[in-house]
PDB file of C-alpha atoms in Angstrom:
ATOM      1  CA  MET Q  24     102.333 142.866  67.341  1.00  0.00           C
ATOM      2  CA  PRO Q  25     100.789 139.902  65.467  1.00  0.00           C
ATOM      3  CA  THR Q  26      98.374 137.718  67.367  1.00  0.00           C
ATOM      4  CA  ASP Q  27      97.562 134.032  67.035  1.00  0.00           C
ATOM      5  CA  THR Q  28      93.961 133.967  65.813  1.00  0.00           C
ATOM      6  CA  LYS Q  29      93.722 130.181  66.068  1.00  0.00           C
ATOM      7  CA  ARG Q  30      94.064 130.129  69.848  1.00  0.00           C
ATOM      8  CA  VAL Q  31      91.399 131.032  72.360  1.00  0.00           C
ATOM      9  CA  ARG Q  32      92.715 133.911  74.381  1.00  0.00           C
ATOM     10  CA  GLY Q  33      92.609 133.336  78.112  1.00  0.00           C
ATOM     11  CA  PRO Q  34      91.819 135.967  80.725  1.00  0.00           C
ATOM     12  CA  GLU Q  35      94.471 138.597  81.320  1.00  0.00           C
ATOM     13  CA  VAL Q  36      94.329 137.987  85.071  1.00  0.00           C
ATOM     14  CA  SER Q  37      94.367 134.361  86.252  1.00  0.00           C
ATOM     15  CA  GLN Q  38      94.925 132.440  89.457  1.00  0.00           C
ATOM     16  CA  SER Q  39      96.721 129.180  90.097  1.00  0.00           C
ATOM     17  CA  PRO Q  40      94.350 126.176  90.323  1.00  0.00           C
ATOM     18  CA  SER Q  41      96.197 125.048  93.468  1.00  0.00           C
ATOM     19  CA  ILE Q  42      94.499 127.757  95.554  1.00  0.00           C
ATOM     20  CA  PHE Q  43      91.150 126.054  94.938  1.00  0.00           C
ATOM     21  CA  CYS Q  44      92.451 122.716  96.184  1.00  0.00           C
ATOM     22  CA  GLN Q  45      91.654 121.715  99.703  1.00  0.00           C
ATOM     23  CA  SER Q  46      94.478 121.902 102.178  1.00  0.00           C
ATOM     24  CA  SER Q  47      96.189 118.657 103.070  1.00  0.00           C
ATOM     25  CA  PRO Q  48      93.687 116.577 105.034  1.00  0.00           C
ATOM     26  CA  LYS Q  49      94.245 116.311 108.741  1.00  0.00           C
ATOM     27  CA  ARG Q  50      94.909 112.947 110.297  1.00  0.00           C
ATOM     28  CA  PRO Q  51      91.833 111.707 112.132  1.00  0.00           C
ATOM     29  CA  VAL Q  52      92.106 111.558 115.881  1.00  0.00           C
ATOM     30  CA  ALA Q  53      90.585 108.081 116.020  1.00  0.00           C
ATOM     31  CA  ASP Q  54      91.939 104.911 114.424  1.00  0.00           C
ATOM     32  CA  SER Q  55      90.186 105.646 111.120  1.00  0.00           C
ATOM     33  CA  ARG Q  56      92.208 106.811 108.125  1.00  0.00           C
ATOM     34  CA  ILE Q  57      91.512 109.609 105.668  1.00  0.00           C
ATOM     35  CA  ASP Q  58      89.408 107.404 103.374  1.00  0.00           C
ATOM     36  CA  GLY Q  59      87.542 105.738 106.254  1.00  0.00           C
ATOM     37  CA  ARG Q  60      89.626 102.559 106.507  1.00  0.00           C
ATOM     38  CA  GLN Q  61      90.967 101.425 109.856  1.00  0.00           C
ATOM     39  CA  ARG Q  62      94.577 101.709 110.944  1.00  0.00           C
ATOM     40  CA  GLY Q  63      96.264  98.443 111.879  1.00  0.00           C
ATOM     41  CA  GLN Q  64      93.671  96.393 109.985  1.00  0.00           C
ATOM     42  CA  LEU Q  65      93.920  94.319 106.799  1.00  0.00           C
ATOM     43  CA  ASP Q  66      91.716  96.821 104.988  1.00  0.00           C
ATOM     44  CA  VAL Q  67      92.812  97.234 101.352  1.00  0.00           C
ATOM     45  CA  ARG Q  68      91.123  99.576  98.905  1.00  0.00           C
ATOM     46  CA  PRO Q  69      88.420  98.180  96.580  1.00  0.00           C
ATOM     47  CA  VAL Q  70      90.007  96.937  93.340  1.00  0.00           C
ATOM     48  CA  PHE Q  71      88.625  97.033  89.797  1.00  0.00           C
ATOM     49  CA  VAL Q  72      90.465  94.869  87.241  1.00  0.00           C
ATOM     50  CA  ARG Q  73      89.975  94.221  83.513  1.00  0.00           C
ATOM     51  CA  CYS Q  74      92.032  92.364  80.883  1.00  0.00           C
ATOM     52  CA  GLY Q  75      92.371  92.691  77.125  1.00  0.00           C
ATOM     53  CA  LEU Q  76      91.460  96.349  76.753  1.00  0.00           C
ATOM     54  CA  VAL Q  77      94.261  97.211  74.275  1.00  0.00           C
ATOM     55  CA  SER Q  78      93.745  95.339  70.994  1.00  0.00           C
ATOM     56  CA  GLN Q  79      97.166  96.281  69.548  1.00  0.00           C
ATOM     57  CA  ALA Q  80      99.032  94.557  72.403  1.00  0.00           C
ATOM     58  CA  LYS Q  81      99.512  90.814  72.839  1.00  0.00           C
ATOM     59  CA  GLY Q  82      98.122  91.183  76.343  1.00  0.00           C
ATOM     60  CA  SER Q  83      96.913  94.064  78.473  1.00  0.00           C
ATOM     61  CA  ALA Q  84      95.397  94.799  81.856  1.00  0.00           C
ATOM     62  CA  TYR Q  85      93.899  97.737  83.718  1.00  0.00           C
ATOM     63  CA  ILE Q  86      93.753  98.030  87.492  1.00  0.00           C
ATOM     64  CA  GLU Q  87      92.104 100.632  89.658  1.00  0.00           C
ATOM     65  CA  ALA Q  88      92.551 100.736  93.434  1.00  0.00           C
ATOM     66  CA  GLY Q  89      90.894 103.776  94.932  1.00  0.00           C
ATOM     67  CA  ASN Q  90      92.289 106.695  92.955  1.00  0.00           C
ATOM     68  CA  THR Q  91      95.374 104.770  91.792  1.00  0.00           C
ATOM     69  CA  LYS Q  92      94.930 103.781  88.141  1.00  0.00           C
ATOM     70  CA  LEU Q  93      97.399 101.844  85.965  1.00  0.00           C
ATOM     71  CA  MET Q  94      97.454 100.318  82.491  1.00  0.00           C
ATOM     72  CA  CYS Q  95      99.880  97.631  81.345  1.00  0.00           C
ATOM     73  CA  CYS Q  96     100.585  96.316  77.825  1.00  0.00           C
ATOM     74  CA  VAL Q  97     102.704  93.287  76.923  1.00  0.00           C
ATOM     75  CA  TYR Q  98     104.351  92.822  73.520  1.00  0.00           C
ATOM     76  CA  GLY Q  99     106.075  89.647  72.379  1.00  0.00           C
ATOM     77  CA  PRO Q 100     107.656  87.192  72.481  1.00  0.00           C
ATOM     78  CA  LYS Q 101     109.571  88.615  69.542  1.00  0.00           C
ATOM     79  CA  GLU Q 102     113.065  88.456  68.123  1.00  0.00           C
ATOM     80  CA  ILE Q 103     115.786  90.299  70.002  1.00  0.00           C
ATOM     81  CA  GLU Q 104     116.941  93.266  67.953  1.00  0.00           C
ATOM     82  CA  ARG Q 105     120.552  93.310  69.155  1.00  0.00           C
ATOM     83  CA  LYS Q 106     122.342  90.076  68.355  1.00  0.00           C
ATOM     84  CA  ASP Q 107     124.988  90.639  71.043  1.00  0.00           C
ATOM     85  CA  GLU Q 108     122.208  90.280  73.666  1.00  0.00           C
ATOM     86  CA  LEU Q 109     120.982  86.982  72.212  1.00  0.00           C
ATOM     87  CA  ASP Q 110     120.643  84.101  74.672  1.00  0.00           C
ATOM     88  CA  MET Q 111     120.212  80.623  73.214  1.00  0.00           C
ATOM     89  CA  LYS Q 112     118.926  79.135  76.481  1.00  0.00           C
ATOM     90  CA  CYS Q 113     116.746  81.825  78.024  1.00  0.00           C
ATOM     91  CA  GLY Q 114     114.509  84.648  76.912  1.00  0.00           C
ATOM     92  CA  ARG Q 115     114.786  88.259  77.964  1.00  0.00           C
ATOM     93  CA  MET Q 116     112.173  90.442  79.637  1.00  0.00           C
ATOM     94  CA  MET Q 117     112.192  94.236  79.490  1.00  0.00           C
ATOM     95  CA  THR Q 118     110.076  96.479  81.716  1.00  0.00           C
ATOM     96  CA  ASP Q 119     109.276 100.140  81.288  1.00  0.00           C
ATOM     97  CA  MET Q 120     107.235 101.978  83.935  1.00  0.00           C
ATOM     98  CA  ARG Q 121     106.280 105.602  83.430  1.00  0.00           C
ATOM     99  CA  PHE Q 122     104.040 108.213  85.008  1.00  0.00           C
ATOM    100  CA  ALA Q 123     101.658 110.085  82.744  1.00  0.00           C
ATOM    101  CA  PRO Q 124     102.307 113.853  82.932  1.00  0.00           C
ATOM    102  CA  PHE Q 125      98.864 114.332  84.493  1.00  0.00           C
ATOM    103  CA  SER Q 126      99.141 111.448  86.984  1.00  0.00           C
ATOM    104  CA  CYS Q 127     100.568 113.487  89.880  1.00  0.00           C
ATOM    105  CA  ARG Q 128      99.685 116.804  91.476  1.00  0.00           C
ATOM    106  CA  GLU Q 129     102.791 118.345  89.922  1.00  0.00           C
ATOM    107  CA  ARG Q 130     102.796 117.867  86.173  1.00  0.00           C
ATOM    108  CA  GLY Q 131     105.653 115.654  85.057  1.00  0.00           C
ATOM    109  CA  SER Q 132     107.549 115.080  81.836  1.00  0.00           C
ATOM    110  CA  TRP Q 133     107.325 112.351  79.202  1.00  0.00           C
ATOM    111  CA  ILE Q 134     111.076 111.833  79.600  1.00  0.00           C
ATOM    112  CA  GLN Q 135     111.764 108.926  81.954  1.00  0.00           C
ATOM    113  CA  GLY Q 136     113.259 110.159  85.213  1.00  0.00           C
ATOM    114  CA  SER Q 137     115.406 108.431  87.812  1.00  0.00           C
ATOM    115  CA  GLU Q 138     112.398 107.405  89.926  1.00  0.00           C
ATOM    116  CA  GLU Q 139     110.737 105.743  86.948  1.00  0.00           C
ATOM    117  CA  LYS Q 140     113.969 103.907  86.058  1.00  0.00           C
ATOM    118  CA  ASP Q 141     114.242 102.590  89.624  1.00  0.00           C
ATOM    119  CA  LEU Q 142     110.610 101.468  89.591  1.00  0.00           C
ATOM    120  CA  SER Q 143     111.123  99.750  86.222  1.00  0.00           C
ATOM    121  CA  LEU Q 144     114.081  97.811  87.630  1.00  0.00           C
ATOM    122  CA  MET Q 145     112.174  96.790  90.769  1.00  0.00           C
ATOM    123  CA  LEU Q 146     109.232  95.723  88.598  1.00  0.00           C
ATOM    124  CA  LEU Q 147     111.530  93.547  86.486  1.00  0.00           C
ATOM    125  CA  GLU Q 148     113.116  91.899  89.537  1.00  0.00           C
ATOM    126  CA  SER Q 149     109.655  91.158  90.963  1.00  0.00           C
ATOM    127  CA  LEU Q 150     108.206  89.666  87.765  1.00  0.00           C
ATOM    128  CA  ARG Q 151     111.151  87.641  86.493  1.00  0.00           C
ATOM    129  CA  PRO Q 152     110.921  84.769  89.057  1.00  0.00           C
ATOM    130  CA  GLY Q 153     107.308  84.136  88.025  1.00  0.00           C
ATOM    131  CA  VAL Q 154     107.882  83.919  84.239  1.00  0.00           C
ATOM    132  CA  ARG Q 155     109.216  80.800  82.483  1.00  0.00           C
ATOM    133  CA  LEU Q 156     111.734  82.653  80.340  1.00  0.00           C
ATOM    134  CA  HIS Q 157     113.567  79.433  79.412  1.00  0.00           C
ATOM    135  CA  LYS Q 158     110.551  78.616  77.218  1.00  0.00           C
ATOM    136  CA  TYR Q 159     111.348  81.609  74.994  1.00  0.00           C
ATOM    137  CA  PRO Q 160     115.009  81.348  73.914  1.00  0.00           C
ATOM    138  CA  ARG Q 161     116.366  84.031  71.587  1.00  0.00           C
ATOM    139  CA  SER Q 162     113.254  86.133  72.281  1.00  0.00           C
ATOM    140  CA  GLN Q 163     112.293  89.150  74.333  1.00  0.00           C
ATOM    141  CA  ILE Q 164     109.093  90.156  76.109  1.00  0.00           C
ATOM    142  CA  GLU Q 165     108.310  93.818  76.628  1.00  0.00           C
ATOM    143  CA  VAL Q 166     106.192  94.965  79.578  1.00  0.00           C
ATOM    144  CA  ASN Q 167     105.061  98.599  79.533  1.00  0.00           C
ATOM    145  CA  VAL Q 168     103.246 100.096  82.528  1.00  0.00           C
ATOM    146  CA  MET Q 169     101.652 103.542  82.439  1.00  0.00           C
ATOM    147  CA  VAL Q 170     100.501 105.145  85.691  1.00  0.00           C
ATOM    148  CA  LEU Q 171      97.387 107.132  84.803  1.00  0.00           C
ATOM    149  CA  GLU Q 172      96.794 108.433  88.325  1.00  0.00           C
ATOM    150  CA  ASN Q 173      99.088 108.128  91.331  1.00  0.00           C
ATOM    151  CA  ASP Q 174      97.403 107.901  94.705  1.00  0.00           C
ATOM    152  CA  GLY Q 175      99.897 105.643  96.435  1.00  0.00           C
ATOM    153  CA  SER Q 176     101.117 102.021  96.282  1.00  0.00           C
ATOM    154  CA  VAL Q 177     101.960 102.308  92.566  1.00  0.00           C
ATOM    155  CA  LEU Q 178     104.734  99.701  92.601  1.00  0.00           C
ATOM    156  CA  ALA Q 179     102.569  97.054  94.273  1.00  0.00           C
ATOM    157  CA  HIS Q 180      99.681  97.598  91.869  1.00  0.00           C
ATOM    158  CA  ALA Q 181     102.076  97.764  88.910  1.00  0.00           C
ATOM    159  CA  VAL Q 182     103.367  94.279  89.798  1.00  0.00           C
ATOM    160  CA  THR Q 183      99.816  92.918  89.938  1.00  0.00           C
ATOM    161  CA  CYS Q 184      98.757  94.666  86.732  1.00  0.00           C
ATOM    162  CA  ALA Q 185     101.849  93.518  84.803  1.00  0.00           C
ATOM    163  CA  SER Q 186     101.431  89.936  85.981  1.00  0.00           C
ATOM    164  CA  LEU Q 187      97.816  89.951  84.838  1.00  0.00           C
ATOM    165  CA  ALA Q 188      98.816  91.376  81.435  1.00  0.00           C
ATOM    166  CA  LEU Q 189     101.465  88.653  81.012  1.00  0.00           C
ATOM    167  CA  ALA Q 190      98.869  85.981  81.733  1.00  0.00           C
ATOM    168  CA  ASP Q 191      96.446  87.657  79.311  1.00  0.00           C
ATOM    169  CA  ALA Q 192      99.178  87.539  76.630  1.00  0.00           C
ATOM    170  CA  GLY Q 193      99.515  83.767  77.075  1.00  0.00           C
ATOM    171  CA  ILE Q 194     103.039  83.951  78.488  1.00  0.00           C
ATOM    172  CA  GLU Q 195     103.916  80.784  80.393  1.00  0.00           C
ATOM    173  CA  MET Q 196     104.288  81.523  84.097  1.00  0.00           C
ATOM    174  CA  TYR Q 197     104.945  79.575  87.264  1.00  0.00           C
ATOM    175  CA  ASP Q 198     102.352  81.641  89.103  1.00  0.00           C
ATOM    176  CA  LEU Q 199     100.719  85.038  89.127  1.00  0.00           C
ATOM    177  CA  VAL Q 200     102.747  87.706  90.906  1.00  0.00           C
ATOM    178  CA  LEU Q 201     100.769  89.918  93.274  1.00  0.00           C
ATOM    179  CA  GLY Q 202     101.960  93.052  95.047  1.00  0.00           C
ATOM    180  CA  CYS Q 203     101.009  94.647  98.343  1.00  0.00           C
ATOM    181  CA  SER Q 204     102.478  97.538 100.307  1.00  0.00           C
ATOM    182  CA  ILE Q 205     102.197  99.021 103.794  1.00  0.00           C
ATOM    183  CA  ARG Q 206     103.217 102.223 105.521  1.00  0.00           C
ATOM    184  CA  GLN Q 207     104.721 101.496 108.944  1.00  0.00           C
ATOM    185  CA  ASP Q 208     103.772 104.300 111.320  1.00  0.00           C
ATOM    186  CA  GLY Q 209     105.305 103.639 114.717  1.00  0.00           C
ATOM    187  CA  ALA Q 210     103.528 100.773 116.443  1.00  0.00           C
ATOM    188  CA  THR Q 211     100.776 100.572 113.824  1.00  0.00           C
ATOM    189  CA  TYR Q 212     100.625 100.159 110.057  1.00  0.00           C
ATOM    190  CA  LEU Q 213      98.566 101.353 107.107  1.00  0.00           C
ATOM    191  CA  ILE Q 214      98.042  98.745 104.403  1.00  0.00           C
ATOM    192  CA  ASP Q 215      97.713  99.887 100.772  1.00  0.00           C
ATOM    193  CA  PRO Q 216      98.598 103.505 101.708  1.00  0.00           C
ATOM    194  CA  THR Q 217      97.503 106.506  99.694  1.00  0.00           C
ATOM    195  CA  CYS Q 218      99.930 109.076  98.327  1.00  0.00           C
ATOM    196  CA  VAL Q 219      99.340 111.393 101.309  1.00  0.00           C
ATOM    197  CA  GLU Q 220      99.912 108.552 103.775  1.00  0.00           C
ATOM    198  CA  GLU Q 221     103.111 107.420 102.049  1.00  0.00           C
ATOM    199  CA  SER Q 222     104.671 110.872 102.337  1.00  0.00           C
ATOM    200  CA  SER Q 223     103.268 111.642 105.781  1.00  0.00           C
ATOM    201  CA  SER Q 224     105.830 112.169 108.544  1.00  0.00           C
ATOM    202  CA  THR Q 225     103.334 112.391 111.402  1.00  0.00           C
ATOM    203  CA  VAL Q 226     103.658 109.560 113.848  1.00  0.00           C
ATOM    204  CA  ALA Q 227     100.611 108.288 115.682  1.00  0.00           C
ATOM    205  CA  SER Q 228     102.637 106.837 118.521  1.00  0.00           C
ATOM    206  CA  GLY Q 229     104.535 110.072 119.115  1.00  0.00           C
ATOM    207  CA  SER Q 230     107.989 108.560 118.494  1.00  0.00           C
ATOM    208  CA  GLY Q 231     110.217 108.587 115.443  1.00  0.00           C
ATOM    209  CA  GLU Q 232     110.932 104.847 115.463  1.00  0.00           C
ATOM    210  CA  ASN Q 233     109.714 102.292 112.910  1.00  0.00           C
ATOM    211  CA  GLN Q 234     108.903 104.683 110.096  1.00  0.00           C
ATOM    212  CA  GLY Q 235     108.997 103.466 106.509  1.00  0.00           C
ATOM    213  CA  ASN Q 236     107.311 101.921 103.487  1.00  0.00           C
ATOM    214  CA  LEU Q 237     107.400  98.258 102.509  1.00  0.00           C
ATOM    215  CA  THR Q 238     106.349  96.605  99.233  1.00  0.00           C
ATOM    216  CA  VAL Q 239     106.254  92.825  98.713  1.00  0.00           C
ATOM    217  CA  ALA Q 240     105.790  90.851  95.474  1.00  0.00           C
ATOM    218  CA  PHE Q 241     104.378  87.409  96.190  1.00  0.00           C
ATOM    219  CA  LEU Q 242     103.576  84.203  94.294  1.00  0.00           C
ATOM    220  CA  PRO Q 243     100.478  82.914  96.148  1.00  0.00           C
ATOM    221  CA  SER Q 244     100.259  79.371  94.731  1.00  0.00           C
ATOM    222  CA  LEU Q 245     103.955  78.694  95.335  1.00  0.00           C
ATOM    223  CA  ASN Q 246     103.957  80.644  98.613  1.00  0.00           C
ATOM    224  CA  GLN Q 247     107.182  82.416  97.653  1.00  0.00           C
ATOM    225  CA  ILE Q 248     108.335  86.043  97.752  1.00  0.00           C
ATOM    226  CA  SER Q 249     109.712  87.251  94.423  1.00  0.00           C
ATOM    227  CA  GLY Q 250     110.511  90.838  95.365  1.00  0.00           C
ATOM    228  CA  LEU Q 251     110.866  93.080  98.400  1.00  0.00           C
ATOM    229  CA  GLN Q 252     111.507  96.808  98.571  1.00  0.00           C
ATOM    230  CA  SER Q 253     111.625  98.920 101.719  1.00  0.00           C
ATOM    231  CA  ASP Q 254     112.738 102.379 102.748  1.00  0.00           C
ATOM    232  CA  GLY Q 255     112.893 104.136 106.082  1.00  0.00           C
ATOM    233  CA  GLU Q 256     113.976 102.779 109.453  1.00  0.00           C
ATOM    234  CA  MET Q 257     112.365  99.617 110.820  1.00  0.00           C
ATOM    235  CA  ASP Q 258     113.729  97.043 113.227  1.00  0.00           C
ATOM    236  CA  GLU Q 259     113.902  93.351 112.336  1.00  0.00           C
ATOM    237  CA  GLU Q 260     110.739  92.357 114.206  1.00  0.00           C
ATOM    238  CA  THR Q 261     108.683  95.146 112.625  1.00  0.00           C
ATOM    239  CA  LEU Q 262     110.000  94.324 109.140  1.00  0.00           C
ATOM    240  CA  THR Q 263     109.178  90.636 109.555  1.00  0.00           C
ATOM    241  CA  SER Q 264     105.680  91.482 110.748  1.00  0.00           C
ATOM    242  CA  GLY Q 265     105.241  93.852 107.799  1.00  0.00           C
ATOM    243  CA  VAL Q 266     106.161  91.122 105.322  1.00  0.00           C
ATOM    244  CA  ARG Q 267     103.536  88.821 106.855  1.00  0.00           C
ATOM    245  CA  ILE Q 268     100.909  91.551 106.590  1.00  0.00           C
ATOM    246  CA  CYS Q 269     101.738  92.150 102.926  1.00  0.00           C
ATOM    247  CA  ILE Q 270     101.440  88.419 102.212  1.00  0.00           C
ATOM    248  CA  GLU Q 271      98.003  88.369 103.829  1.00  0.00           C
ATOM    249  CA  GLY Q 272      97.050  91.366 101.671  1.00  0.00           C
ATOM    250  CA  CYS Q 273      98.137  89.464  98.554  1.00  0.00           C
ATOM    251  CA  PHE Q 274      95.986  86.485  99.525  1.00  0.00           C
ATOM    252  CA  LYS Q 275      93.039  88.834  99.990  1.00  0.00           C
ATOM    253  CA  LEU Q 276      93.584  90.219  96.476  1.00  0.00           C
ATOM    254  CA  TYR Q 277      94.117  86.813  94.841  1.00  0.00           C
ATOM    255  CA  PRO Q 278      90.421  85.842  94.280  1.00  0.00           C
ATOM    256  CA  VAL Q 279      89.724  89.169  92.554  1.00  0.00           C
ATOM    257  CA  ILE Q 280      92.638  88.664  90.134  1.00  0.00           C
ATOM    258  CA  GLN Q 281      91.620  85.061  89.459  1.00  0.00           C
ATOM    259  CA  GLN Q 282      88.066  86.121  88.670  1.00  0.00           C
ATOM    260  CA  ALA Q 283      89.239  88.850  86.263  1.00  0.00           C
ATOM    261  CA  LEU Q 284      91.563  86.432  84.469  1.00  0.00           C
ATOM    262  CA  SER Q 285      88.854  83.764  84.215  1.00  0.00           C
ATOM    263  CA  ARG Q 286      86.481  86.326  82.725  1.00  0.00           C
ATOM    264  CA  ALA Q 287      89.085  87.282  80.119  1.00  0.00           C
ATOM    265  CA  VAL Q 288      89.728  83.641  79.187  1.00  0.00           C
ATOM    266  CA  ARG Q 289      86.013  82.961  78.768  1.00  0.00           C
ATOM    267  CA  GLY Q 290      85.723  86.040  76.569  1.00  0.00           C
ATOM    268  CA  LYS Q 291      88.489  84.812  74.241  1.00  0.00           C
ATOM    269  CA  ALA Q 292      87.171  81.253  74.040  1.00  0.00           C
ATOM    270  CA  PRO Q 293      85.540  80.362  70.684  1.00  0.00           C
ATOM    271  CA  LEU Q 294      81.806  79.911  70.643  1.00  0.00           C
ATOM    272  CA  PRO Q 295      80.634  76.275  70.501  1.00  0.00           C
ATOM    273  CA  GLU Q 296      79.523  75.102  67.079  1.00  0.00           C
ATOM    274  CA  SER Q 297      75.811  74.580  66.738  1.00  0.00           C
TER     275      SER Q 297
END
């Protein structure tokens, strides 16, 4: 039987890498979370943000929150390819959000799945109120988000990253759009949850009430909500309280985003003539 001499032959006996992974971490008995943050406190993960990393794109941004890492590129404004979709009064924005095959514990596919299509639609609905599309008639703006590593709260960080990339591209906006998410766990909440916390079904309070995830897109200067997505079962009072918590989380993130954008603008500014 012919053999492929150009490939390095692996061992005849191998084991799955999953057996070397640690078992799912146990929930701490105290109020501390898996990564050391406190439950029921406005304690978001440290955020690292940079703009203008992709030279081929009109604007780009990279955001890292804990182990969640995303990259966003913006292309346009450019002419709409299909003339039947042409709008003489308003521009068009297209969003595409995908997970890299290596971003999750189970390797995914490059083909866009139903979850990615839903996230792309929610991203578009969150960004559109903050962009002045009437300034770009007969044009389209493309926003592409790639999740490099998924450790929870991807939609919230995708909203923030895409908004920063739009600003880096010089797209006229009413305000930056920031995202924040929480995991409601009975009587308490976990802000900016990790992937394990988002999928956890263990309830600290011992009851099955008020369980769900909530993501809010917020325009901080205008003090307006541009998008809201929730799943699970939460009563009206808990949902209202969760929205307020997400808004406070956005305000806590706002200075970091402003500083990153200011740094990018100073980097693009021409040097003064001597």
